Structures are given as C-alpha cells and as structure tokens.
JSON list of C-alpha atoms in Angstrom, two decimals:
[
{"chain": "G", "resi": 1, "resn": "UNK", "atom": "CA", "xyz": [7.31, 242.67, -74.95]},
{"chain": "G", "resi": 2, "resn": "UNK", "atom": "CA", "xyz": [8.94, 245.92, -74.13]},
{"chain": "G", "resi": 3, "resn": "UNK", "atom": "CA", "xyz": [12.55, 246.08, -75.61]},
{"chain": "G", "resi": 4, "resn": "UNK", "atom": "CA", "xyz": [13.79, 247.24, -71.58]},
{"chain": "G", "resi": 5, "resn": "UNK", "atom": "CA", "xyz": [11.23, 245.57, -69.58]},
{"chain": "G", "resi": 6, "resn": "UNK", "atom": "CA", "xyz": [12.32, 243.34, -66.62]},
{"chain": "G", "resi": 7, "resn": "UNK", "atom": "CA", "xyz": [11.28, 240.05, -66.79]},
{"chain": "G", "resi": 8, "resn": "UNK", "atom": "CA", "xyz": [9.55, 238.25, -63.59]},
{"chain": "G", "resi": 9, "resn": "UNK", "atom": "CA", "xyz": [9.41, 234.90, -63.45]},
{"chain": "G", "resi": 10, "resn": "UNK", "atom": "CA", "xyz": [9.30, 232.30, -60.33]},
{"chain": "G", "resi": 11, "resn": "UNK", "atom": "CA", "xyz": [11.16, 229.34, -59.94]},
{"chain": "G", "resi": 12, "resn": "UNK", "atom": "CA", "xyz": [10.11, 226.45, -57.27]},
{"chain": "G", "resi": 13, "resn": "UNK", "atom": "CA", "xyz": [6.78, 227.34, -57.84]},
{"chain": "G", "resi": 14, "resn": "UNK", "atom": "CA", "xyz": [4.54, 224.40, -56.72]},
{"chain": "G", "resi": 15, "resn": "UNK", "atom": "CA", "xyz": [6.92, 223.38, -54.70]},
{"chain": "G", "resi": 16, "resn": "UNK", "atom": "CA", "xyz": [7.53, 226.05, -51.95]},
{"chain": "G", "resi": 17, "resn": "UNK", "atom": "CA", "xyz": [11.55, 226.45, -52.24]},
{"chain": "G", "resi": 18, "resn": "UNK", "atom": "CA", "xyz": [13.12, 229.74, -51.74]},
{"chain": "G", "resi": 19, "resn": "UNK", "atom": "CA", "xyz": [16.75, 230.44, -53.97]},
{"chain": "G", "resi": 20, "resn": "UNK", "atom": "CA", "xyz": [19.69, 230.65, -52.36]},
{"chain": "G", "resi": 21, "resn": "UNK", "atom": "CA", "xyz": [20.62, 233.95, -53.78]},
{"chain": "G", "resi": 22, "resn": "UNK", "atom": "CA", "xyz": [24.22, 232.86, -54.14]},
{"chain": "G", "resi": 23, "resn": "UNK", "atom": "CA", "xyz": [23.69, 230.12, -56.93]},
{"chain": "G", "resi": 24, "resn": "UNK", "atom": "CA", "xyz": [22.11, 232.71, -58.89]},
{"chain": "G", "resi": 25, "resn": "UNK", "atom": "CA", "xyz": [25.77, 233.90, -60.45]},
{"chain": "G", "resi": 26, "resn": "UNK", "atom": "CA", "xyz": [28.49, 230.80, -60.67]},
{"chain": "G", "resi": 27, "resn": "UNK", "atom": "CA", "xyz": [30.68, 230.01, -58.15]},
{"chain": "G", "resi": 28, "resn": "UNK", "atom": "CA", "xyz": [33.29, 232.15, -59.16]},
{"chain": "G", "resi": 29, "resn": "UNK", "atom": "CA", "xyz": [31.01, 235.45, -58.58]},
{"chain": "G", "resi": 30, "resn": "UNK", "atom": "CA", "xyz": [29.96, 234.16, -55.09]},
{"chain": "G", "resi": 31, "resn": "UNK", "atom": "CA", "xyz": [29.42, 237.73, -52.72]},
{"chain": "G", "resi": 32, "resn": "UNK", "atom": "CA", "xyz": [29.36, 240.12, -55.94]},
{"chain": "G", "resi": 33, "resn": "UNK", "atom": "CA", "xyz": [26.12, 242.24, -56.41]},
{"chain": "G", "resi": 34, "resn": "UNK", "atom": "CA", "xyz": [23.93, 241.19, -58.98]},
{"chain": "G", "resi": 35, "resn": "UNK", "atom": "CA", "xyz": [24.22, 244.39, -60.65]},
{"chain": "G", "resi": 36, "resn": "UNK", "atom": "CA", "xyz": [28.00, 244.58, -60.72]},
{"chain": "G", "resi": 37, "resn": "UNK", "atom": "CA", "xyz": [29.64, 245.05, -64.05]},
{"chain": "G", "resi": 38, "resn": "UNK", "atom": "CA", "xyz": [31.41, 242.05, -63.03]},
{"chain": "G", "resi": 39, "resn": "UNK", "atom": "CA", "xyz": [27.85, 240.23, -62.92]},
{"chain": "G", "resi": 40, "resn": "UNK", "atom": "CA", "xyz": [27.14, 241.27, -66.36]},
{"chain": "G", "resi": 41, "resn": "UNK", "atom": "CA", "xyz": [30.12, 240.14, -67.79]},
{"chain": "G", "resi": 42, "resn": "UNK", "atom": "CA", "xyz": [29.57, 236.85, -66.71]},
{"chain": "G", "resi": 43, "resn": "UNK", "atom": "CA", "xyz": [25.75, 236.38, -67.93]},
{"chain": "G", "resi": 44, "resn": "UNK", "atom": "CA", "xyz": [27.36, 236.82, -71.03]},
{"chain": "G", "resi": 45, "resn": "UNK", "atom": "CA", "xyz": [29.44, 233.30, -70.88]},
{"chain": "G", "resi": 46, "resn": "UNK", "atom": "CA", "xyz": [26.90, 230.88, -71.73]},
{"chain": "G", "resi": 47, "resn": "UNK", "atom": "CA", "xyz": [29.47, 227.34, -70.54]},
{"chain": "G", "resi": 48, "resn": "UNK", "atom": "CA", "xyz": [29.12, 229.40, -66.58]},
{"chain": "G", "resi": 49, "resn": "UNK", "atom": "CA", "xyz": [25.78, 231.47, -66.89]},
{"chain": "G", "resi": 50, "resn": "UNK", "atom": "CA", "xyz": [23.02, 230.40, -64.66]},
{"chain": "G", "resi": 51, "resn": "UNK", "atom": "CA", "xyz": [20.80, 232.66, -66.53]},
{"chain": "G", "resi": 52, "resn": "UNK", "atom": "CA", "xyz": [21.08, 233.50, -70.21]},
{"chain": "G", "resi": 53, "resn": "UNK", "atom": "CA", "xyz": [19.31, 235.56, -72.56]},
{"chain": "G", "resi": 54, "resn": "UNK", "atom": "CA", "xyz": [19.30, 234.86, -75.83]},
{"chain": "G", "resi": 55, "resn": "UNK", "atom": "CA", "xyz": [18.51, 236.52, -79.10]},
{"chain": "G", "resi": 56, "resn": "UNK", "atom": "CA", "xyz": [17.59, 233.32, -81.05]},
{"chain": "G", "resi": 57, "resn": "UNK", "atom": "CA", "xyz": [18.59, 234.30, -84.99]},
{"chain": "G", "resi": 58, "resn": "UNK", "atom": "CA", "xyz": [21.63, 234.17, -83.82]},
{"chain": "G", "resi": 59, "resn": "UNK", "atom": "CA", "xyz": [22.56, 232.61, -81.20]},
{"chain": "G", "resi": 60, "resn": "UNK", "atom": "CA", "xyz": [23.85, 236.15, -79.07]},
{"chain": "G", "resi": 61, "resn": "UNK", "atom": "CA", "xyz": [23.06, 236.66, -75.37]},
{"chain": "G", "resi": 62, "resn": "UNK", "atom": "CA", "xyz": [22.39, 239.61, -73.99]},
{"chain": "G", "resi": 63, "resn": "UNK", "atom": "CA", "xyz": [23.90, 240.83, -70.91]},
{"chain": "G", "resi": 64, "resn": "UNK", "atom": "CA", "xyz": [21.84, 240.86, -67.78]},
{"chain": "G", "resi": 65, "resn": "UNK", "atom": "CA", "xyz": [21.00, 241.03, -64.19]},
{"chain": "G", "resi": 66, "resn": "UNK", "atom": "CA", "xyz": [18.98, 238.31, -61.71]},
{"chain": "G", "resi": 67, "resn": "UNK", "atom": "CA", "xyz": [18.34, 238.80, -58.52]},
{"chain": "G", "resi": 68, "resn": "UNK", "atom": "CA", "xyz": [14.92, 238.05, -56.56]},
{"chain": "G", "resi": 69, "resn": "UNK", "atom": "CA", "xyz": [11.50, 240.67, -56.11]},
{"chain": "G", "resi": 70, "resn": "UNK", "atom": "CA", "xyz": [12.57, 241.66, -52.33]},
{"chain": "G", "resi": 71, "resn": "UNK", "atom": "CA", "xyz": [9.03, 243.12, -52.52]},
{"chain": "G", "resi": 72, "resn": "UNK", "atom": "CA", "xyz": [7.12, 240.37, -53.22]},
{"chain": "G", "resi": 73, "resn": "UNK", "atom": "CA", "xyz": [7.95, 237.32, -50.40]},
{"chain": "G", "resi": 74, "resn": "UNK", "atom": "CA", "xyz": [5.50, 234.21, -50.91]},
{"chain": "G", "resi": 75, "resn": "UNK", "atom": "CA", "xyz": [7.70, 231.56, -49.54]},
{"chain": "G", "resi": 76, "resn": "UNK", "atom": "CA", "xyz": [4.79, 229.33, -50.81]},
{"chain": "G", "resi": 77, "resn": "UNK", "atom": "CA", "xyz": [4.78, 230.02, -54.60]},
{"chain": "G", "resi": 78, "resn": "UNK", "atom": "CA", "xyz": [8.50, 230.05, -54.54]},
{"chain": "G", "resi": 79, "resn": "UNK", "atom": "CA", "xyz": [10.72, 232.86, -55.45]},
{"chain": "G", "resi": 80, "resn": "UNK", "atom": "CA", "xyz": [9.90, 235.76, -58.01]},
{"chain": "G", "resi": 81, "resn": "UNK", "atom": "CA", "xyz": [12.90, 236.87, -59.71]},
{"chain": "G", "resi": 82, "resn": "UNK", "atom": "CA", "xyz": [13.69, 239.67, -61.90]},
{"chain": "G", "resi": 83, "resn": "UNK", "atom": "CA", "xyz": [15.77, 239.81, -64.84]},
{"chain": "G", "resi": 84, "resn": "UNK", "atom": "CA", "xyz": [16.84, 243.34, -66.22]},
{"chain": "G", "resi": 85, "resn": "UNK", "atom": "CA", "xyz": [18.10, 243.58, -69.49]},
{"chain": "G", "resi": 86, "resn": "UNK", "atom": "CA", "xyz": [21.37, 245.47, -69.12]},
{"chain": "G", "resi": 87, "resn": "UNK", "atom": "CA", "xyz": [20.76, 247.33, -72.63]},
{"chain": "G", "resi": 88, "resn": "UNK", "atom": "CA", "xyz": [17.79, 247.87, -74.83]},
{"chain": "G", "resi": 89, "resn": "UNK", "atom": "CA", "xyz": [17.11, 244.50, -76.51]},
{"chain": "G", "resi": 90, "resn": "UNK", "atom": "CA", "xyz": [16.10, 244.92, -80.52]},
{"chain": "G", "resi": 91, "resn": "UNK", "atom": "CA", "xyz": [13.00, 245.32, -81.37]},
{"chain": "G", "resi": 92, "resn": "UNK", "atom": "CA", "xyz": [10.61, 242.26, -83.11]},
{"chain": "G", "resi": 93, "resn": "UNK", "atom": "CA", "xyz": [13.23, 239.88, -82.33]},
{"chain": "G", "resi": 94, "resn": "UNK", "atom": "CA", "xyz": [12.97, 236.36, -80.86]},
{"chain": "G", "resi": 95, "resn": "UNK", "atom": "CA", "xyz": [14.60, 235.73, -77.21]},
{"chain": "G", "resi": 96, "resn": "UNK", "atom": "CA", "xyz": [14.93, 232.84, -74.91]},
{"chain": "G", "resi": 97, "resn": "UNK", "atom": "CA", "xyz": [15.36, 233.32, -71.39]},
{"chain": "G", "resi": 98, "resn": "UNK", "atom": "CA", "xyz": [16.99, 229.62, -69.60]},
{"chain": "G", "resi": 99, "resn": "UNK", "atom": "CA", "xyz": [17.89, 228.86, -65.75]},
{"chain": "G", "resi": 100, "resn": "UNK", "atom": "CA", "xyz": [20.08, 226.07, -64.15]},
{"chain": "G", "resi": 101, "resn": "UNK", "atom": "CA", "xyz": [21.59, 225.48, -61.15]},
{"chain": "G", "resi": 102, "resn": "UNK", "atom": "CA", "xyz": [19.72, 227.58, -59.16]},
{"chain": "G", "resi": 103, "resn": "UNK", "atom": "CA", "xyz": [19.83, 226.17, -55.34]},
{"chain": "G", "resi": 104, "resn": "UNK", "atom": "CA", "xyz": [17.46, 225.93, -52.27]},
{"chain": "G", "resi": 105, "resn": "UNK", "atom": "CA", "xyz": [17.97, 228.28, -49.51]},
{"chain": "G", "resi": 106, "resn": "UNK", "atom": "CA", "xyz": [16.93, 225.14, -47.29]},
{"chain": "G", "resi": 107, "resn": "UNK", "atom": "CA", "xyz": [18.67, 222.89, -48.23]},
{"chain": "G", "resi": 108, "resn": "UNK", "atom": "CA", "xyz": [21.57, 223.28, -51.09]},
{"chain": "G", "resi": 109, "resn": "UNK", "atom": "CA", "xyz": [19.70, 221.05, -53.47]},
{"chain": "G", "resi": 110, "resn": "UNK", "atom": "CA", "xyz": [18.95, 222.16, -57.17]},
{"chain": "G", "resi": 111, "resn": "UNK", "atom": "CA", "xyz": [15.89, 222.85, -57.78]},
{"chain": "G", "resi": 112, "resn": "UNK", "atom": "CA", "xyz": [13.53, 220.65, -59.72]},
{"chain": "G", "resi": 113, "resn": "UNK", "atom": "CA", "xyz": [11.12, 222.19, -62.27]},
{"chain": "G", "resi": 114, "resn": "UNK", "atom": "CA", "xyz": [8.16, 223.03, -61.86]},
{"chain": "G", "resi": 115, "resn": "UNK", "atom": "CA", "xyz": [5.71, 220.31, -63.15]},
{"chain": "G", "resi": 116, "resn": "UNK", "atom": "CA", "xyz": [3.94, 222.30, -65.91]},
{"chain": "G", "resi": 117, "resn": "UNK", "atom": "CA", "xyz": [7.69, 223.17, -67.58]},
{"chain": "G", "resi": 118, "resn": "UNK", "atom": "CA", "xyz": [8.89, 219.41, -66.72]},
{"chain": "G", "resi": 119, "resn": "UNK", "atom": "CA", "xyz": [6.08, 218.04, -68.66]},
{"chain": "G", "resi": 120, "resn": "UNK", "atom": "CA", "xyz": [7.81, 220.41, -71.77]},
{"chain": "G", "resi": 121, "resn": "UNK", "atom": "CA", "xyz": [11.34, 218.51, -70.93]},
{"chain": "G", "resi": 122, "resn": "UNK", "atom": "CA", "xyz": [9.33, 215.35, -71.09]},
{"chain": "G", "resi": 123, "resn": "UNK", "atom": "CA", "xyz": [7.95, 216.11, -74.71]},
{"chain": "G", "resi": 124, "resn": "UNK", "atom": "CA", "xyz": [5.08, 216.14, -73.08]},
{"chain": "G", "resi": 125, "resn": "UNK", "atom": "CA", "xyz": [3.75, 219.30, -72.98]},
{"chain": "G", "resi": 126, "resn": "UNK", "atom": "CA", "xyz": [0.86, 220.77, -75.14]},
{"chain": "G", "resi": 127, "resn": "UNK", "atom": "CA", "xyz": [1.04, 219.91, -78.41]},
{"chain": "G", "resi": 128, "resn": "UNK", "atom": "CA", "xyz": [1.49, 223.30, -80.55]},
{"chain": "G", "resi": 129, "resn": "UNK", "atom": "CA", "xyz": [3.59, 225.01, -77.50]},
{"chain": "G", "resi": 130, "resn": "UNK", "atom": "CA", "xyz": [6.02, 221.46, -77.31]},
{"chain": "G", "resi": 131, "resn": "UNK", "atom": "CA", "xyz": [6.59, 222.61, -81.06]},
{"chain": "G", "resi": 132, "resn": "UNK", "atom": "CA", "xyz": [7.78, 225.53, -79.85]},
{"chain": "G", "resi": 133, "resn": "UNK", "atom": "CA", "xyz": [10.05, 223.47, -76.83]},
{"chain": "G", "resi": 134, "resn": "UNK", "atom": "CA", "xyz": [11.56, 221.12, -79.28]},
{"chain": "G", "resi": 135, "resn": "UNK", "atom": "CA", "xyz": [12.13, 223.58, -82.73]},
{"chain": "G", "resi": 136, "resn": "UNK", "atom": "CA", "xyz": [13.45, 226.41, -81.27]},
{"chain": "G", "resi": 137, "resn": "UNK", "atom": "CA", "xyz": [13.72, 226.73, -77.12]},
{"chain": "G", "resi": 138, "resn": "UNK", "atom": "CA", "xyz": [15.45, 223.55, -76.29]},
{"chain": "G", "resi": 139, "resn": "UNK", "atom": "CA", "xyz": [18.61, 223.92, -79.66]},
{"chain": "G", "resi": 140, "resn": "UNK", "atom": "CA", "xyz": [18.73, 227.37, -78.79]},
{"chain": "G", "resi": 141, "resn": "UNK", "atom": "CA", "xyz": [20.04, 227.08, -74.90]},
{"chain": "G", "resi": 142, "resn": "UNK", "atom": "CA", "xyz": [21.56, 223.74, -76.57]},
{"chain": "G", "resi": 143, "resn": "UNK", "atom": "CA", "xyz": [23.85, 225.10, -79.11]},
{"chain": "G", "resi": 144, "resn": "UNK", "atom": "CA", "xyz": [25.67, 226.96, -75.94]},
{"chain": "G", "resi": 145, "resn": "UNK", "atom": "CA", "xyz": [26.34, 223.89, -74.47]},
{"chain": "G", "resi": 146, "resn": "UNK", "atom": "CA", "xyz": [23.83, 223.52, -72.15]},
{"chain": "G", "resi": 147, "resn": "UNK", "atom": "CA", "xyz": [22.25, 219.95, -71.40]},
{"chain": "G", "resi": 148, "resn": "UNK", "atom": "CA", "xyz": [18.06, 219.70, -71.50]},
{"chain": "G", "resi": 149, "resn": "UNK", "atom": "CA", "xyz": [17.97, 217.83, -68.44]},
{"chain": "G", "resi": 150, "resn": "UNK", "atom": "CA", "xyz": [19.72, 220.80, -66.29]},
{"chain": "G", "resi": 151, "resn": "UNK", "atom": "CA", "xyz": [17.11, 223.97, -67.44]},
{"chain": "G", "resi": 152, "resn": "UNK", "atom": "CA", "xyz": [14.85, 224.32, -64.75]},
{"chain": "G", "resi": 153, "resn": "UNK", "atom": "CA", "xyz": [12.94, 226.76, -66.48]},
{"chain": "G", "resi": 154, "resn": "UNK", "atom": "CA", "xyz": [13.05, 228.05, -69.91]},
{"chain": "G", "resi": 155, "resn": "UNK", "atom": "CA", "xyz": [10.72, 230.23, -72.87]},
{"chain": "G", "resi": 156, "resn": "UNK", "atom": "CA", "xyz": [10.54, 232.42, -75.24]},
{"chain": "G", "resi": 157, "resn": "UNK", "atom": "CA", "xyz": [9.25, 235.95, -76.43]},
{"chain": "G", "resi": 158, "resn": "UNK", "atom": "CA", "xyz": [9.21, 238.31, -79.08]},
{"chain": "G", "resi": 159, "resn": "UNK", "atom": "CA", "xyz": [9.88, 241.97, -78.43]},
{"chain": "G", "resi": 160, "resn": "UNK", "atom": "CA", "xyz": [7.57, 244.91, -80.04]},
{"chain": "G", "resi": 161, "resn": "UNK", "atom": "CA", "xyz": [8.15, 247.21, -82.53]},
{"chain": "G", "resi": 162, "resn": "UNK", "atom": "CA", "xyz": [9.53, 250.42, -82.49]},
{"chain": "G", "resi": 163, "resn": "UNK", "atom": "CA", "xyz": [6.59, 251.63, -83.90]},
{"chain": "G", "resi": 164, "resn": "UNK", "atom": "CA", "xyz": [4.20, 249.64, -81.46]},
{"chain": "G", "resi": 165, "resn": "UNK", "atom": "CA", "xyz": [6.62, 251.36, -78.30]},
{"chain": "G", "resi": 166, "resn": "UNK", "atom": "CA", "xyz": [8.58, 255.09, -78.56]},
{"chain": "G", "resi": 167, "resn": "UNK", "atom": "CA", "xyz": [7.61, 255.17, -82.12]},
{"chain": "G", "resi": 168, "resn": "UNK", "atom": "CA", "xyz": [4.07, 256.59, -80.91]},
{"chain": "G", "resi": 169, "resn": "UNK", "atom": "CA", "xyz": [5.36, 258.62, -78.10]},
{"chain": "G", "resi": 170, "resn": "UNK", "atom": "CA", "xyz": [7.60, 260.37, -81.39]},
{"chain": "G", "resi": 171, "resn": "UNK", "atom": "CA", "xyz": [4.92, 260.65, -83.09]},
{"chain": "G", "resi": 172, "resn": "UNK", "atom": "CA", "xyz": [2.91, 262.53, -81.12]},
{"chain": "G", "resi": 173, "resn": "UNK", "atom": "CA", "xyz": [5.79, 264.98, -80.51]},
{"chain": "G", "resi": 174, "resn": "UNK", "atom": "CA", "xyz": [6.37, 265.55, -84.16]},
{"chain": "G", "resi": 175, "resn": "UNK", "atom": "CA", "xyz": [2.49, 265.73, -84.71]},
{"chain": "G", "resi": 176, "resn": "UNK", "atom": "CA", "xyz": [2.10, 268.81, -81.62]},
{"chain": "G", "resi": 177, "resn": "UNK", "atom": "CA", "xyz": [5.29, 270.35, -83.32]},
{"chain": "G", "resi": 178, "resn": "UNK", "atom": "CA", "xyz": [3.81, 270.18, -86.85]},
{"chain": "G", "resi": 179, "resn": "UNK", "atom": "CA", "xyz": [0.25, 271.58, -85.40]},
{"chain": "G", "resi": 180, "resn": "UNK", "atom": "CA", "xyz": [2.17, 274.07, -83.48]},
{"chain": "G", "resi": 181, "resn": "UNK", "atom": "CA", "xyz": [4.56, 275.47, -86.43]},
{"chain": "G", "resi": 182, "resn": "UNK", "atom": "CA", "xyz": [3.47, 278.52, -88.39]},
{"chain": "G", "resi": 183, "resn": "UNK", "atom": "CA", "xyz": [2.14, 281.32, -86.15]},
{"chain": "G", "resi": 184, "resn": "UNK", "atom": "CA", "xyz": [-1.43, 280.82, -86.78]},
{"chain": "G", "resi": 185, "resn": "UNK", "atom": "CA", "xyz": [-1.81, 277.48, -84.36]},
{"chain": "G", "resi": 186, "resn": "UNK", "atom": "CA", "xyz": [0.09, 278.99, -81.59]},
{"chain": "G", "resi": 187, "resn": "UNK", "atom": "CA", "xyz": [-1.46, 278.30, -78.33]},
{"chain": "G", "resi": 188, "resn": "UNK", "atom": "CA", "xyz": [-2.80, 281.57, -76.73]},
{"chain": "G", "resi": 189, "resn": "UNK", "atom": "CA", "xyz": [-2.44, 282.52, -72.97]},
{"chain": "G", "resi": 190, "resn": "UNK", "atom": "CA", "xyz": [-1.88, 284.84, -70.62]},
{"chain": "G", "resi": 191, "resn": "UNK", "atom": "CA", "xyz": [-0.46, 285.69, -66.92]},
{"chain": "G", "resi": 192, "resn": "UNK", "atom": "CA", "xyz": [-3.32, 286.71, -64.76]},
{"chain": "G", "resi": 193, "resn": "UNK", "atom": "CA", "xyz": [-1.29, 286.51, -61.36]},
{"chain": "G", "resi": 194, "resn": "UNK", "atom": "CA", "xyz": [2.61, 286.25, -60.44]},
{"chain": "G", "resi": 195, "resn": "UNK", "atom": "CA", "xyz": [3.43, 285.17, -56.68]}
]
C-alpha cells in the first residue's frame, strides 16, 4: 500500500445507510471541515477519534482526514469514505485503520457492522484472517481505550517499500543521468523550425 494513498472504504454496506457527515469528527468538532488543522489534531486523540490510524509497533496514530467520496453516491451499498493520510506514512510498516460512532443520516442511530466484519467481532470470522482480528487488530484499537463491541469496521495493511514506490522512479533518474554523463552519450538534435 502506497505510503500517501487515500484509503476508501464503505461503511453500512449491506445495509443501505448513508453517514451523517457530522458524527464523522466528535461532538466537539461539529461544523469544522474535515480537512481543518483543527480536524487533524483531533484524529490524533484516540479516547475522542472516530477514526484512527494506527502504526501498530507502536501503538502511534497518524493524523488524518475522513470525509465521504462526493463522487461516488450509491445510497444502496452505503457510504464510501476516504481517509487521507495527512503525512507520508513509513514505509513496510503495519497500520490499522478503526471506526465508531459513525451515525445514520436517517435516522441518528449508530451504525451496525456490516455482517462479514461482525462475524470477525464474533470470533467468527475465517479462521487464518480471525488470527489476524484477535492477535493484532482488535489489542491494537484496544490498548487506546477503545471497546470491541463499538468498532464498526476495522483492518489492517502493510505499506510498500521505498524501493517497491519512489525508489524506482530514483532510479531511473540516476540511471538516464549516469547514461547521459560523459559527452559521448549525449543525446543529439537539432532545430529544424522556430515559430
């Protein structure tokens, strides 16, 4: 996963519930932007967060913004929301990305998981990815506080090297300068017409 990527996800999927966009930021947020500096301050205080990101080795969370895809409406499938990173993230490191409290625009209710993740609060979940749940997802949004029952989503994901991302696009510059250097590799050309 790119170390600046946004990350989409949907919540009320399967069950056809649009977010209130205000219970995306707590209570004491309500009207600010979702890219406010104010905004990112606060997805940094895991006890108010509605949305955390976290590096899992140790336990830090990364400042970010939420707010929903207003490109994409499929009142259906629920809403797709977008969280951007608000600084590179490091590179081949673990994160978890956890929501509570999010609201429906209908009616003010939370909203429940989606069945697929629910089974995964259950312990029920597949076998090898429940491993996953219970050893490191659930005691990482845990250890800041957080109860199980609330998440209504949660998961994890690595993020790629350096060398796997920019480290290529440097490479190919220094490889072009290194061809380039030394007079005899020089590209050759010449002005036929000036307008």
């Amino acid at each position: 996963f790119s170390t600046m990527a946004p990350v989409l996800f949907r919540i009320g999927e399967g069950v056809g519930v649009a977010v209130d966009e205000a219970s995306l930021l707590p209570s004491s947020l309500q009207g600010a932007s979702a890219l406010s500096p104010a905004s990112l301050q606060a997805s940094m205080d895991g006890q108010t967060a509605h949305t955390v990101l976290i590096e899992v080795a140790n336990g830090k969370l990364a400042a970010h913004s939420t707010e929903p895809d207003v490109a994409l409406h499929e009142p259906l499938w629920g809403t797709l929301l977008v969280l951007q990173p608000g600084k590179p993230l490091r590179h081949e490191a673990q994160y978890v990305v956890a929501v509570r409290r999010l609201r429906s625009q209908a009616t003010g209710d939370i909203i429940t998981p989606a069945p697929g993740f629910q089974k995964f609060l259950d312990g029920k979940g597949d076998a090898l990815r429940q491993r996953v749940y219970d050893e490191k997802i659930f005691p990482t949004v845990e250890a800041l506080g957080w109860k199980k029952e609330e998440v209504q989503v949660a998961w994890d994901f690595w993020t790629g090297s350096f060398r796997g991302g920019a480290g290529r696009t440097v490479h190919m510059i220094t490889d072009a300068l290194a061809r380039l250097e030394g007079g005899d590799n020089d590209p050759s050309f010449s002005i036929d017409e000036v307008e």
